[in-house]
Amino acid sequence: MTDVDTEPVEQEGKPRTALVASVVIAVLVALLVVVLATRDSSNERSTQSPLIGKIAPTVAGTTIAGEEVSATDLRGRWVVVNFFASWCVPCLEEHPELLAFEAAHRAQGDAALLGVTFDDKADDARAFFEEQGGTWPVIDDPDNSIGVAYGVAQVPETFVIAPDGTVVQRYAGGVTQAALDELITSYESAPTP
């Protein structure tokens, strides 16, 4: 019989490959942490929408106060359409910003705020406004038909409609009074073609 070496043969490349793979994964995780830690923590994100530059879909219906309202009645002013829900924490966080925006522009008469419920009950939305304040019209949209027309995926989402009825901006997440004012000012001060 022949003597056969029965010791396992070590593969020289295996430990080194595992080490390289571990280092690469660690670097990728570290980069991800850096990106997440240094990005803007604001909820406010201006995002693309196929509606931008087009006439706004209809925003009309019965408000949580039982009145009929339509965004077309507000033509000639800036209209900020805010989709929200009473159970939505970011909606609660952005609410003081909307209160400030509405108060400033109510006095000027150049812009109006219009709320639309999303996956919410009218009674809950009414209770939200009774507790948090706000006097702008809020359309009860129990089947989310207005939200679907605007492509709303989650709340809050806000669309800004120019006085001519075209959608000029979409914000996913909470929005601030400063962002809305800045947007309106930038359009009003832009040279007309």
Tab-separated table of N, CA and C in Angstrom, residues 3-166:
chain	number	residue	atom	x	y	z
A	3	ASP	N	1.580	5.097	1.012
A	3	ASP	CA	1.231	6.082	2.057
A	3	ASP	C	0.597	7.294	1.402
A	4	VAL	N	-0.614	7.573	1.781
A	4	VAL	CA	-1.303	8.745	1.268
A	4	VAL	C	-1.437	9.746	2.402
A	5	ASP	N	-1.082	10.958	2.096
A	5	ASP	CA	-1.188	12.009	3.111
A	5	ASP	C	-2.663	12.344	3.303
A	6	THR	N	-3.188	12.061	4.478
A	6	THR	CA	-4.609	12.256	4.747
A	6	THR	C	-4.922	13.588	5.408
A	7	GLU	N	-3.931	14.417	5.581
A	7	GLU	CA	-4.212	15.732	6.171
A	7	GLU	C	-4.949	16.590	5.158
A	8	PRO	N	-5.949	17.351	5.613
A	8	PRO	CA	-6.684	18.207	4.684
A	8	PRO	C	-5.761	19.272	4.095
A	9	VAL	N	-5.974	19.533	2.845
A	9	VAL	CA	-5.176	20.549	2.172
A	9	VAL	C	-5.853	21.891	2.402
A	10	GLU	N	-5.123	22.839	2.955
A	10	GLU	CA	-5.667	24.178	3.203
A	10	GLU	C	-5.694	24.951	1.905
A	11	GLN	N	-6.806	25.603	1.676
A	11	GLN	CA	-6.909	26.446	0.492
A	11	GLN	C	-6.443	27.827	0.884
A	12	GLU	N	-5.373	28.233	0.247
A	12	GLU	CA	-4.744	29.495	0.635
A	12	GLU	C	-5.632	30.712	0.378
A	13	GLY	N	-6.466	30.689	-0.646
A	13	GLY	CA	-7.266	31.858	-1.020
A	13	GLY	C	-8.502	32.076	-0.171
A	14	LYS	N	-9.020	31.042	0.464
A	14	LYS	CA	-10.291	31.153	1.190
A	14	LYS	C	-10.256	32.142	2.353
A	15	PRO	N	-9.329	32.056	3.267
A	15	PRO	CA	-9.317	33.010	4.383
A	15	PRO	C	-9.124	34.452	3.895
A	16	ARG	N	-8.317	34.616	2.900
A	16	ARG	CA	-8.061	35.960	2.383
A	16	ARG	C	-9.316	36.528	1.702
A	17	THR	N	-10.053	35.708	0.940
A	17	THR	CA	-11.280	36.136	0.276
A	17	THR	C	-12.333	36.549	1.302
A	18	ALA	N	-12.460	35.790	2.350
A	18	ALA	CA	-13.420	36.111	3.409
A	18	ALA	C	-13.064	37.432	4.080
A	19	LEU	N	-11.777	37.653	4.290
A	19	LEU	CA	-11.333	38.898	4.907
A	19	LEU	C	-11.643	40.089	3.999
A	20	VAL	N	-11.356	39.970	2.709
A	20	VAL	CA	-11.617	41.051	1.767
A	20	VAL	C	-13.120	41.336	1.695
A	21	ALA	N	-13.918	40.282	1.625
A	21	ALA	CA	-15.369	40.456	1.572
A	21	ALA	C	-15.879	41.163	2.832
A	22	SER	N	-15.348	40.786	3.981
A	22	SER	CA	-15.755	41.414	5.244
A	22	SER	C	-15.395	42.896	5.266
A	23	VAL	N	-14.204	43.225	4.775
A	23	VAL	CA	-13.768	44.623	4.748
A	23	VAL	C	-14.654	45.435	3.796
A	24	VAL	N	-14.965	44.875	2.630
A	24	VAL	CA	-15.819	45.575	1.665
A	24	VAL	C	-17.201	45.830	2.268
A	25	ILE	N	-17.769	44.841	2.907
A	25	ILE	CA	-19.090	45.003	3.532
A	25	ILE	C	-19.032	46.053	4.638
A	26	ALA	N	-17.979	46.027	5.447
A	26	ALA	CA	-17.843	47.004	6.529
A	26	ALA	C	-17.737	48.426	5.970
A	27	VAL	N	-17.002	48.595	4.887
A	27	VAL	CA	-16.860	49.919	4.268
A	27	VAL	C	-18.206	50.393	3.719
A	28	LEU	N	-18.955	49.501	3.067
A	28	LEU	CA	-20.265	49.870	2.535
A	28	LEU	C	-21.228	50.267	3.649
A	29	VAL	N	-21.231	49.524	4.731
A	29	VAL	CA	-22.097	49.850	5.871
A	29	VAL	C	-21.696	51.204	6.457
A	30	ALA	N	-20.396	51.441	6.575
A	30	ALA	CA	-19.922	52.726	7.106
A	30	ALA	C	-20.346	53.880	6.201
A	31	LEU	N	-20.241	53.702	4.890
A	31	LEU	CA	-20.670	54.738	3.953
A	31	LEU	C	-22.166	55.001	4.071
A	32	LEU	N	-22.948	53.953	4.216
A	32	LEU	CA	-24.387	54.111	4.379
A	32	LEU	C	-24.704	54.907	5.641
A	33	VAL	N	-24.027	54.598	6.725
A	33	VAL	CA	-24.234	55.320	7.988
A	33	VAL	C	-23.870	56.793	7.814
A	34	VAL	N	-22.760	57.075	7.132
A	34	VAL	CA	-22.344	58.460	6.912
A	34	VAL	C	-23.386	59.206	6.084
A	35	VAL	N	-23.873	58.582	5.019
A	35	VAL	CA	-24.876	59.224	4.172
A	35	VAL	C	-26.142	59.512	4.966
A	36	LEU	N	-26.614	58.548	5.721
A	36	LEU	CA	-27.833	58.743	6.504
A	36	LEU	C	-27.641	59.772	7.609
A	37	ALA	N	-26.464	59.805	8.208
A	37	ALA	CA	-26.213	60.727	9.310
A	37	ALA	C	-26.029	62.161	8.838
A	38	THR	N	-25.563	62.353	7.606
A	38	THR	CA	-25.276	63.708	7.141
A	38	THR	C	-26.340	64.283	6.225
A	39	ARG	N	-27.338	63.499	5.852
A	39	ARG	CA	-28.359	64.052	4.954
A	39	ARG	C	-29.272	64.997	5.724
A	40	ASP	N	-29.968	65.837	4.983
A	40	ASP	CA	-30.884	66.803	5.575
A	40	ASP	C	-31.972	66.051	6.331
A	41	SER	N	-32.131	66.385	7.595
A	41	SER	CA	-33.104	65.667	8.418
A	41	SER	C	-34.526	66.179	8.214
A	42	SER	N	-34.674	67.218	7.425
A	42	SER	CA	-35.998	67.772	7.182
A	42	SER	C	-36.892	66.749	6.498
A	43	ASN	N	-38.149	66.749	6.875
A	43	ASN	CA	-39.115	65.881	6.210
A	43	ASN	C	-39.510	66.435	4.853
A	44	GLU	N	-39.274	67.700	4.657
A	44	GLU	CA	-39.723	68.388	3.458
A	44	GLU	C	-38.857	67.977	2.267
A	45	ARG	N	-39.501	67.380	1.283
A	45	ARG	CA	-38.784	66.979	0.085
A	45	ARG	C	-39.598	67.379	-1.136
A	46	SER	N	-38.993	68.234	-1.928
A	46	SER	CA	-39.606	68.589	-3.198
A	46	SER	C	-39.393	67.392	-4.113
A	47	THR	N	-40.451	66.883	-4.696
A	47	THR	CA	-40.330	65.676	-5.508
A	47	THR	C	-40.997	65.845	-6.860
A	48	GLN	N	-40.630	64.968	-7.753
A	48	GLN	CA	-41.206	64.988	-9.093
A	48	GLN	C	-42.633	64.449	-9.057
A	49	SER	N	-43.406	64.888	-10.026
A	49	SER	CA	-44.764	64.409	-10.205
A	49	SER	C	-45.132	64.623	-11.666
A	50	PRO	N	-45.841	63.672	-12.263
A	50	PRO	CA	-46.280	63.888	-13.640
A	50	PRO	C	-47.275	65.045	-13.763
A	51	LEU	N	-47.766	65.539	-12.648
A	51	LEU	CA	-48.728	66.645	-12.672
A	51	LEU	C	-48.068	68.011	-12.828
A	52	ILE	N	-46.782	68.102	-12.528
A	52	ILE	CA	-46.107	69.405	-12.572
A	52	ILE	C	-46.138	69.953	-14.003
A	53	GLY	N	-46.614	71.196	-14.094
A	53	GLY	CA	-46.743	71.853	-15.387
A	53	GLY	C	-48.072	71.612	-16.070
A	54	LYS	N	-48.915	70.801	-15.448
A	54	LYS	CA	-50.232	70.504	-16.031
A	54	LYS	C	-51.331	71.124	-15.171
A	55	ILE	N	-52.509	71.271	-15.773
A	55	ILE	CA	-53.661	71.760	-15.001
A	55	ILE	C	-53.952	70.757	-13.886
A	56	ALA	N	-54.177	71.276	-12.699
A	56	ALA	CA	-54.398	70.433	-11.525
A	56	ALA	C	-55.675	69.612	-11.663
A	57	PRO	N	-55.623	68.348	-11.233
A	57	PRO	CA	-56.859	67.565	-11.176
A	57	PRO	C	-57.865	68.247	-10.245
A	58	THR	N	-59.117	67.935	-10.429
A	58	THR	CA	-60.183	68.542	-9.637
A	58	THR	C	-60.005	68.250	-8.153
A	59	VAL	N	-60.129	69.301	-7.379
A	59	VAL	CA	-60.153	69.194	-5.921
A	59	VAL	C	-61.457	69.835	-5.498
A	60	ALA	N	-62.457	69.004	-5.264
A	60	ALA	CA	-63.781	69.527	-4.900
A	60	ALA	C	-64.507	68.478	-4.084
A	61	GLY	N	-65.398	68.945	-3.224
A	61	GLY	CA	-66.191	68.030	-2.431
A	61	GLY	C	-66.766	68.703	-1.207
A	62	THR	N	-67.269	67.859	-0.318
A	62	THR	CA	-67.859	68.332	0.919
A	62	THR	C	-66.792	68.356	2.000
A	63	THR	N	-66.728	69.473	2.692
A	63	THR	CA	-65.729	69.608	3.751
A	63	THR	C	-66.188	68.876	5.012
A	64	ILE	N	-65.263	68.751	5.950
A	64	ILE	CA	-65.599	68.111	7.232
A	64	ILE	C	-66.579	68.974	8.024
A	65	ALA	N	-66.783	70.233	7.578
A	65	ALA	CA	-67.773	71.120	8.200
A	65	ALA	C	-69.108	71.074	7.459
A	66	GLY	N	-69.181	70.250	6.389
A	66	GLY	CA	-70.435	70.089	5.656
A	66	GLY	C	-70.672	71.103	4.546
A	67	GLU	N	-69.650	71.864	4.169
A	67	GLU	CA	-69.799	72.858	3.107
A	67	GLU	C	-69.200	72.329	1.810
A	68	GLU	N	-69.696	72.820	0.681
A	68	GLU	CA	-69.138	72.452	-0.622
A	68	GLU	C	-67.995	73.413	-0.957
A	69	VAL	N	-66.898	72.867	-1.466
A	69	VAL	CA	-65.750	73.692	-1.828
A	69	VAL	C	-65.088	73.102	-3.070
A	70	SER	N	-64.460	73.981	-3.846
A	70	SER	CA	-63.735	73.566	-5.044
A	70	SER	C	-62.512	74.453	-5.216
A	71	ALA	N	-61.401	73.854	-5.591
A	71	ALA	CA	-60.186	74.634	-5.832
A	71	ALA	C	-60.361	75.582	-7.009
A	72	THR	N	-61.239	75.251	-7.950
A	72	THR	CA	-61.451	76.155	-9.087
A	72	THR	C	-62.064	77.477	-8.644
A	73	ASP	N	-62.781	77.476	-7.522
A	73	ASP	CA	-63.324	78.725	-6.976
A	73	ASP	C	-62.205	79.643	-6.476
A	74	LEU	N	-61.025	79.069	-6.273
A	74	LEU	CA	-59.893	79.830	-5.746
A	74	LEU	C	-58.929	80.271	-6.854
A	75	ARG	N	-59.286	80.001	-8.104
A	75	ARG	CA	-58.434	80.360	-9.244
A	75	ARG	C	-58.109	81.835	-9.173
A	76	GLY	N	-56.889	82.175	-9.538
A	76	GLY	CA	-56.422	83.558	-9.435
A	76	GLY	C	-55.547	83.766	-8.214
A	77	ARG	N	-55.539	82.772	-7.324
A	77	ARG	CA	-54.670	82.791	-6.139
A	77	ARG	C	-53.816	81.532	-6.160
A	78	TRP	N	-52.775	81.535	-5.390
A	78	TRP	CA	-52.010	80.316	-5.164
A	78	TRP	C	-52.864	79.408	-4.307
A	79	VAL	N	-52.901	78.116	-4.623
A	79	VAL	CA	-53.659	77.158	-3.824
A	79	VAL	C	-52.689	76.061	-3.373
A	80	VAL	N	-52.638	75.865	-2.080
A	80	VAL	CA	-51.813	74.820	-1.496
A	80	VAL	C	-52.755	73.704	-1.060
A	81	VAL	N	-52.633	72.547	-1.719
A	81	VAL	CA	-53.489	71.400	-1.418
A	81	VAL	C	-52.678	70.431	-0.555
A	82	ASN	N	-53.138	70.254	0.675
A	82	ASN	CA	-52.421	69.427	1.645
A	82	ASN	C	-53.222	68.172	1.967
A	83	PHE	N	-52.657	67.008	1.632
A	83	PHE	CA	-53.264	65.724	1.965
A	83	PHE	C	-52.728	65.307	3.330
A	84	PHE	N	-53.628	64.969	4.246
A	84	PHE	CA	-53.223	64.659	5.616
A	84	PHE	C	-54.178	63.629	6.222
A	85	ALA	N	-53.810	63.146	7.400
A	85	ALA	CA	-54.675	62.264	8.195
A	85	ALA	C	-54.474	62.599	9.668
A	86	SER	N	-55.517	62.451	10.432
A	86	SER	CA	-55.451	62.781	11.855
A	86	SER	C	-54.507	61.858	12.622
A	87	TRP	N	-54.305	60.650	12.127
A	87	TRP	CA	-53.446	59.672	12.795
A	87	TRP	C	-51.973	59.802	12.404
A	88	CYS	N	-51.668	60.690	11.481
A	88	CYS	CA	-50.336	60.828	10.888
A	88	CYS	C	-49.455	61.744	11.745
A	89	VAL	N	-48.374	61.197	12.313
A	89	VAL	CA	-47.480	61.982	13.170
A	89	VAL	C	-46.796	63.112	12.393
A	90	PRO	N	-46.241	62.861	11.188
A	90	PRO	CA	-45.646	63.980	10.448
A	90	PRO	C	-46.672	65.072	10.100
A	91	CYS	N	-47.935	64.690	9.934
A	91	CYS	CA	-48.986	65.690	9.671
A	91	CYS	C	-49.158	66.595	10.892
A	92	LEU	N	-49.124	66.005	12.055
A	92	LEU	CA	-49.222	66.774	13.302
A	92	LEU	C	-48.023	67.707	13.431
A	93	GLU	N	-46.838	67.214	13.063
A	93	GLU	CA	-45.627	68.023	13.168
A	93	GLU	C	-45.635	69.198	12.192
A	94	GLU	N	-46.192	69.014	10.988
A	94	GLU	CA	-46.199	70.100	10.006
A	94	GLU	C	-47.344	71.090	10.246
A	95	HIS	N	-48.331	70.729	11.041
A	95	HIS	CA	-49.536	71.546	11.215
A	95	HIS	C	-49.242	72.986	11.651
A	96	PRO	N	-48.339	73.231	12.600
A	96	PRO	CA	-48.049	74.630	12.963
A	96	PRO	C	-47.521	75.444	11.776
A	97	GLU	N	-46.788	74.810	10.877
A	97	GLU	CA	-46.287	75.502	9.684
A	97	GLU	C	-47.438	75.904	8.761
A	98	LEU	N	-48.410	75.003	8.630
A	98	LEU	CA	-49.578	75.314	7.799
A	98	LEU	C	-50.421	76.412	8.434
A	99	LEU	N	-50.537	76.368	9.754
A	99	LEU	CA	-51.268	77.432	10.460
A	99	LEU	C	-50.625	78.794	10.183
A	100	ALA	N	-49.301	78.851	10.272
A	100	ALA	CA	-48.584	80.108	10.047
A	100	ALA	C	-48.731	80.563	8.597
A	101	PHE	N	-48.613	79.639	7.653
A	101	PHE	CA	-48.758	79.981	6.238
A	101	PHE	C	-50.161	80.528	5.962
A	102	GLU	N	-51.158	79.830	6.455
A	102	GLU	CA	-52.544	80.233	6.204
A	102	GLU	C	-52.836	81.601	6.818
A	103	ALA	N	-52.355	81.851	8.021
A	103	ALA	CA	-52.597	83.140	8.678
A	103	ALA	C	-51.937	84.276	7.903
A	104	ALA	N	-50.709	84.077	7.458
A	104	ALA	CA	-49.993	85.125	6.727
A	104	ALA	C	-50.667	85.430	5.394
A	105	HIS	N	-51.119	84.405	4.709
A	105	HIS	CA	-51.676	84.624	3.375
A	105	HIS	C	-53.174	84.956	3.389
A	106	ARG	N	-53.840	84.620	4.465
A	106	ARG	CA	-55.243	85.038	4.592
A	106	ARG	C	-55.300	86.560	4.606
A	107	ALA	N	-54.375	87.173	5.331
A	107	ALA	CA	-54.337	88.633	5.408
A	107	ALA	C	-53.993	89.250	4.049
A	108	GLN	N	-53.094	88.622	3.302
A	108	GLN	CA	-52.684	89.140	1.994
A	108	GLN	C	-53.686	88.793	0.900
A	109	GLY	N	-54.384	87.670	1.065
A	109	GLY	CA	-55.359	87.231	0.079
A	109	GLY	C	-54.760	86.679	-1.205
A	110	ASP	N	-53.459	86.379	-1.198
A	110	ASP	CA	-52.796	85.905	-2.414
A	110	ASP	C	-52.703	84.380	-2.515
A	111	ALA	N	-52.991	83.690	-1.412
A	111	ALA	CA	-52.877	82.227	-1.405
A	111	ALA	C	-53.926	81.643	-0.470
A	112	ALA	N	-54.333	80.432	-0.789
A	112	ALA	CA	-55.318	79.731	0.041
A	112	ALA	C	-54.833	78.321	0.295
A	113	LEU	N	-55.191	77.804	1.436
A	113	LEU	CA	-54.852	76.447	1.828
A	113	LEU	C	-56.113	75.601	1.766
A	114	LEU	N	-55.980	74.412	1.217
A	114	LEU	CA	-57.103	73.493	1.095
A	114	LEU	C	-56.631	72.119	1.540
A	115	GLY	N	-57.260	71.575	2.575
A	115	GLY	CA	-56.891	70.254	3.072
A	115	GLY	C	-57.750	69.168	2.446
A	116	VAL	N	-57.186	67.969	2.357
A	116	VAL	CA	-57.925	66.813	1.862
A	116	VAL	C	-57.561	65.629	2.759
A	117	THR	N	-58.576	64.956	3.297
A	117	THR	CA	-58.305	63.794	4.142
A	117	THR	C	-57.801	62.638	3.287
A	118	PHE	N	-56.985	61.792	3.893
A	118	PHE	CA	-56.444	60.625	3.204
A	118	PHE	C	-56.476	59.452	4.184
A	119	ASP	N	-57.224	58.417	3.848
A	119	ASP	CA	-57.370	57.258	4.747
A	119	ASP	C	-57.752	57.694	6.157
A	120	ASP	N	-58.750	58.551	6.246
A	120	ASP	CA	-59.154	59.088	7.540
A	120	ASP	C	-60.675	59.223	7.575
A	121	LYS	N	-61.200	59.353	8.764
A	121	LYS	CA	-62.643	59.561	8.954
A	121	LYS	C	-62.894	61.039	9.214
A	122	ALA	N	-64.008	61.534	8.708
A	122	ALA	CA	-64.351	62.949	8.876
A	122	ALA	C	-64.413	63.343	10.349
A	123	ASP	N	-64.981	62.473	11.193
A	123	ASP	CA	-65.064	62.785	12.629
A	123	ASP	C	-63.675	62.937	13.248
A	124	ASP	N	-62.748	62.069	12.854
A	124	ASP	CA	-61.385	62.147	13.390
A	124	ASP	C	-60.682	63.406	12.890
A	125	ALA	N	-60.899	63.753	11.623
A	125	ALA	CA	-60.300	64.972	11.066
A	125	ALA	C	-60.857	66.212	11.768
A	126	ARG	N	-62.168	66.219	12.025
A	126	ARG	CA	-62.795	67.339	12.752
A	126	ARG	C	-62.172	67.485	14.141
A	127	ALA	N	-62.021	66.368	14.830
A	127	ALA	CA	-61.420	66.398	16.176
A	127	ALA	C	-59.976	66.913	16.110
A	128	PHE	N	-59.239	66.509	15.085
A	128	PHE	CA	-57.859	66.976	14.889
A	128	PHE	C	-57.836	68.501	14.784
A	129	PHE	N	-58.714	69.078	13.950
A	129	PHE	CA	-58.733	70.529	13.762
A	129	PHE	C	-59.269	71.260	14.987
A	130	GLU	N	-60.196	70.663	15.709
A	130	GLU	CA	-60.681	71.283	16.943
A	130	GLU	C	-59.554	71.371	17.963
A	131	GLU	N	-58.717	70.341	18.006
A	131	GLU	CA	-57.620	70.306	18.980
A	131	GLU	C	-56.412	71.120	18.520
A	132	GLN	N	-56.070	71.044	17.242
A	132	GLN	CA	-54.837	71.676	16.734
A	132	GLN	C	-55.046	73.061	16.136
A	133	GLY	N	-56.293	73.416	15.841
A	133	GLY	CA	-56.579	74.704	15.228
A	133	GLY	C	-56.527	74.616	13.707
A	134	GLY	N	-56.946	75.695	13.076
A	134	GLY	CA	-56.964	75.760	11.617
A	134	GLY	C	-58.379	75.970	11.120
A	135	THR	N	-58.534	76.946	10.220
A	135	THR	CA	-59.874	77.278	9.737
A	135	THR	C	-60.031	77.081	8.231
A	136	TRP	N	-58.997	76.575	7.563
A	136	TRP	CA	-59.121	76.387	6.124
A	136	TRP	C	-60.047	75.213	5.822
A	137	PRO	N	-60.640	75.193	4.626
A	137	PRO	CA	-61.535	74.092	4.272
A	137	PRO	C	-60.773	72.779	4.139
A	138	VAL	N	-61.377	71.719	4.645
A	138	VAL	CA	-60.789	70.377	4.563
A	138	VAL	C	-61.831	69.464	3.926
A	139	ILE	N	-61.526	68.969	2.742
A	139	ILE	CA	-62.456	68.097	2.019
A	139	ILE	C	-62.349	66.682	2.568
A	140	ASP	N	-63.501	66.113	2.873
A	140	ASP	CA	-63.557	64.713	3.289
A	140	ASP	C	-63.513	63.862	2.015
A	141	ASP	N	-62.471	63.041	1.892
A	141	ASP	CA	-62.278	62.200	0.709
A	141	ASP	C	-62.253	60.732	1.149
A	142	PRO	N	-63.426	60.193	1.539
A	142	PRO	CA	-63.451	58.855	2.155
A	142	PRO	C	-62.945	57.730	1.251
A	143	ASP	N	-63.100	57.876	-0.054
A	143	ASP	CA	-62.609	56.814	-0.947
A	143	ASP	C	-61.262	57.164	-1.572
A	144	ASN	N	-60.637	58.251	-1.104
A	144	ASN	CA	-59.316	58.697	-1.574
A	144	ASN	C	-59.275	58.982	-3.070
A	145	SER	N	-60.400	59.324	-3.674
A	145	SER	CA	-60.411	59.570	-5.123
A	145	SER	C	-59.569	60.785	-5.510
A	146	ILE	N	-59.576	61.817	-4.681
A	146	ILE	CA	-58.745	62.991	-4.975
A	146	ILE	C	-57.274	62.616	-4.792
A	147	GLY	N	-56.985	61.891	-3.724
A	147	GLY	CA	-55.611	61.440	-3.486
A	147	GLY	C	-55.088	60.579	-4.632
A	148	VAL	N	-55.928	59.702	-5.153
A	148	VAL	CA	-55.529	58.857	-6.285
A	148	VAL	C	-55.249	59.723	-7.514
A	149	ALA	N	-56.086	60.710	-7.768
A	149	ALA	CA	-55.887	61.595	-8.919
A	149	ALA	C	-54.558	62.340	-8.833
A	150	TYR	N	-54.105	62.609	-7.618
A	150	TYR	CA	-52.835	63.296	-7.406
A	150	TYR	C	-51.661	62.330	-7.224
A	151	GLY	N	-51.937	61.042	-7.158
A	151	GLY	CA	-50.858	60.063	-6.988
A	151	GLY	C	-50.293	60.027	-5.586
A	152	VAL	N	-51.106	60.358	-4.599
A	152	VAL	CA	-50.636	60.368	-3.213
A	152	VAL	C	-50.421	58.938	-2.738
A	153	ALA	N	-49.229	58.695	-2.207
A	153	ALA	CA	-48.885	57.371	-1.701
A	153	ALA	C	-48.990	57.321	-0.180
A	154	GLN	N	-48.562	58.381	0.472
A	154	GLN	CA	-48.645	58.459	1.931
A	154	GLN	C	-48.693	59.924	2.327
A	155	VAL	N	-49.165	60.174	3.507
A	155	VAL	CA	-49.303	61.549	3.965
A	155	VAL	C	-48.208	61.886	4.958
A	156	PRO	N	-47.894	63.176	5.085
A	156	PRO	CA	-48.456	64.290	4.341
A	156	PRO	C	-47.817	64.432	2.952
A	157	GLU	N	-48.620	64.914	2.028
A	157	GLU	CA	-48.157	65.333	0.711
A	157	GLU	C	-48.849	66.641	0.403
A	158	THR	N	-48.108	67.550	-0.207
A	158	THR	CA	-48.629	68.882	-0.492
A	158	THR	C	-48.331	69.252	-1.934
A	159	PHE	N	-49.328	69.776	-2.609
A	159	PHE	CA	-49.183	70.238	-3.990
A	159	PHE	C	-49.459	71.730	-4.023
A	160	VAL	N	-48.647	72.448	-4.789
A	160	VAL	CA	-48.833	73.886	-4.923
A	160	VAL	C	-49.334	74.157	-6.340
A	161	ILE	N	-50.466	74.842	-6.404
A	161	ILE	CA	-51.108	75.160	-7.681
A	161	ILE	C	-51.007	76.662	-7.906
A	162	ALA	N	-50.480	77.036	-9.070
A	162	ALA	CA	-50.315	78.451	-9.427
A	162	ALA	C	-51.677	79.091	-9.689
A	163	PRO	N	-51.729	80.419	-9.689
A	163	PRO	CA	-52.999	81.113	-9.940
A	163	PRO	C	-53.674	80.738	-11.263
A	164	ASP	N	-52.899	80.262	-12.245
A	164	ASP	CA	-53.501	79.859	-13.517
A	164	ASP	C	-54.024	78.422	-13.504
A	165	GLY	N	-53.876	77.733	-12.363
A	165	GLY	CA	-54.420	76.376	-12.224
A	165	GLY	C	-53.443	75.260	-12.514
A	166	THR	N	-52.175	75.581	-12.793
A	166	THR	CA	-51.192	74.519	-13.050
A	166	THR	C	-50.458	74.128	-11.770
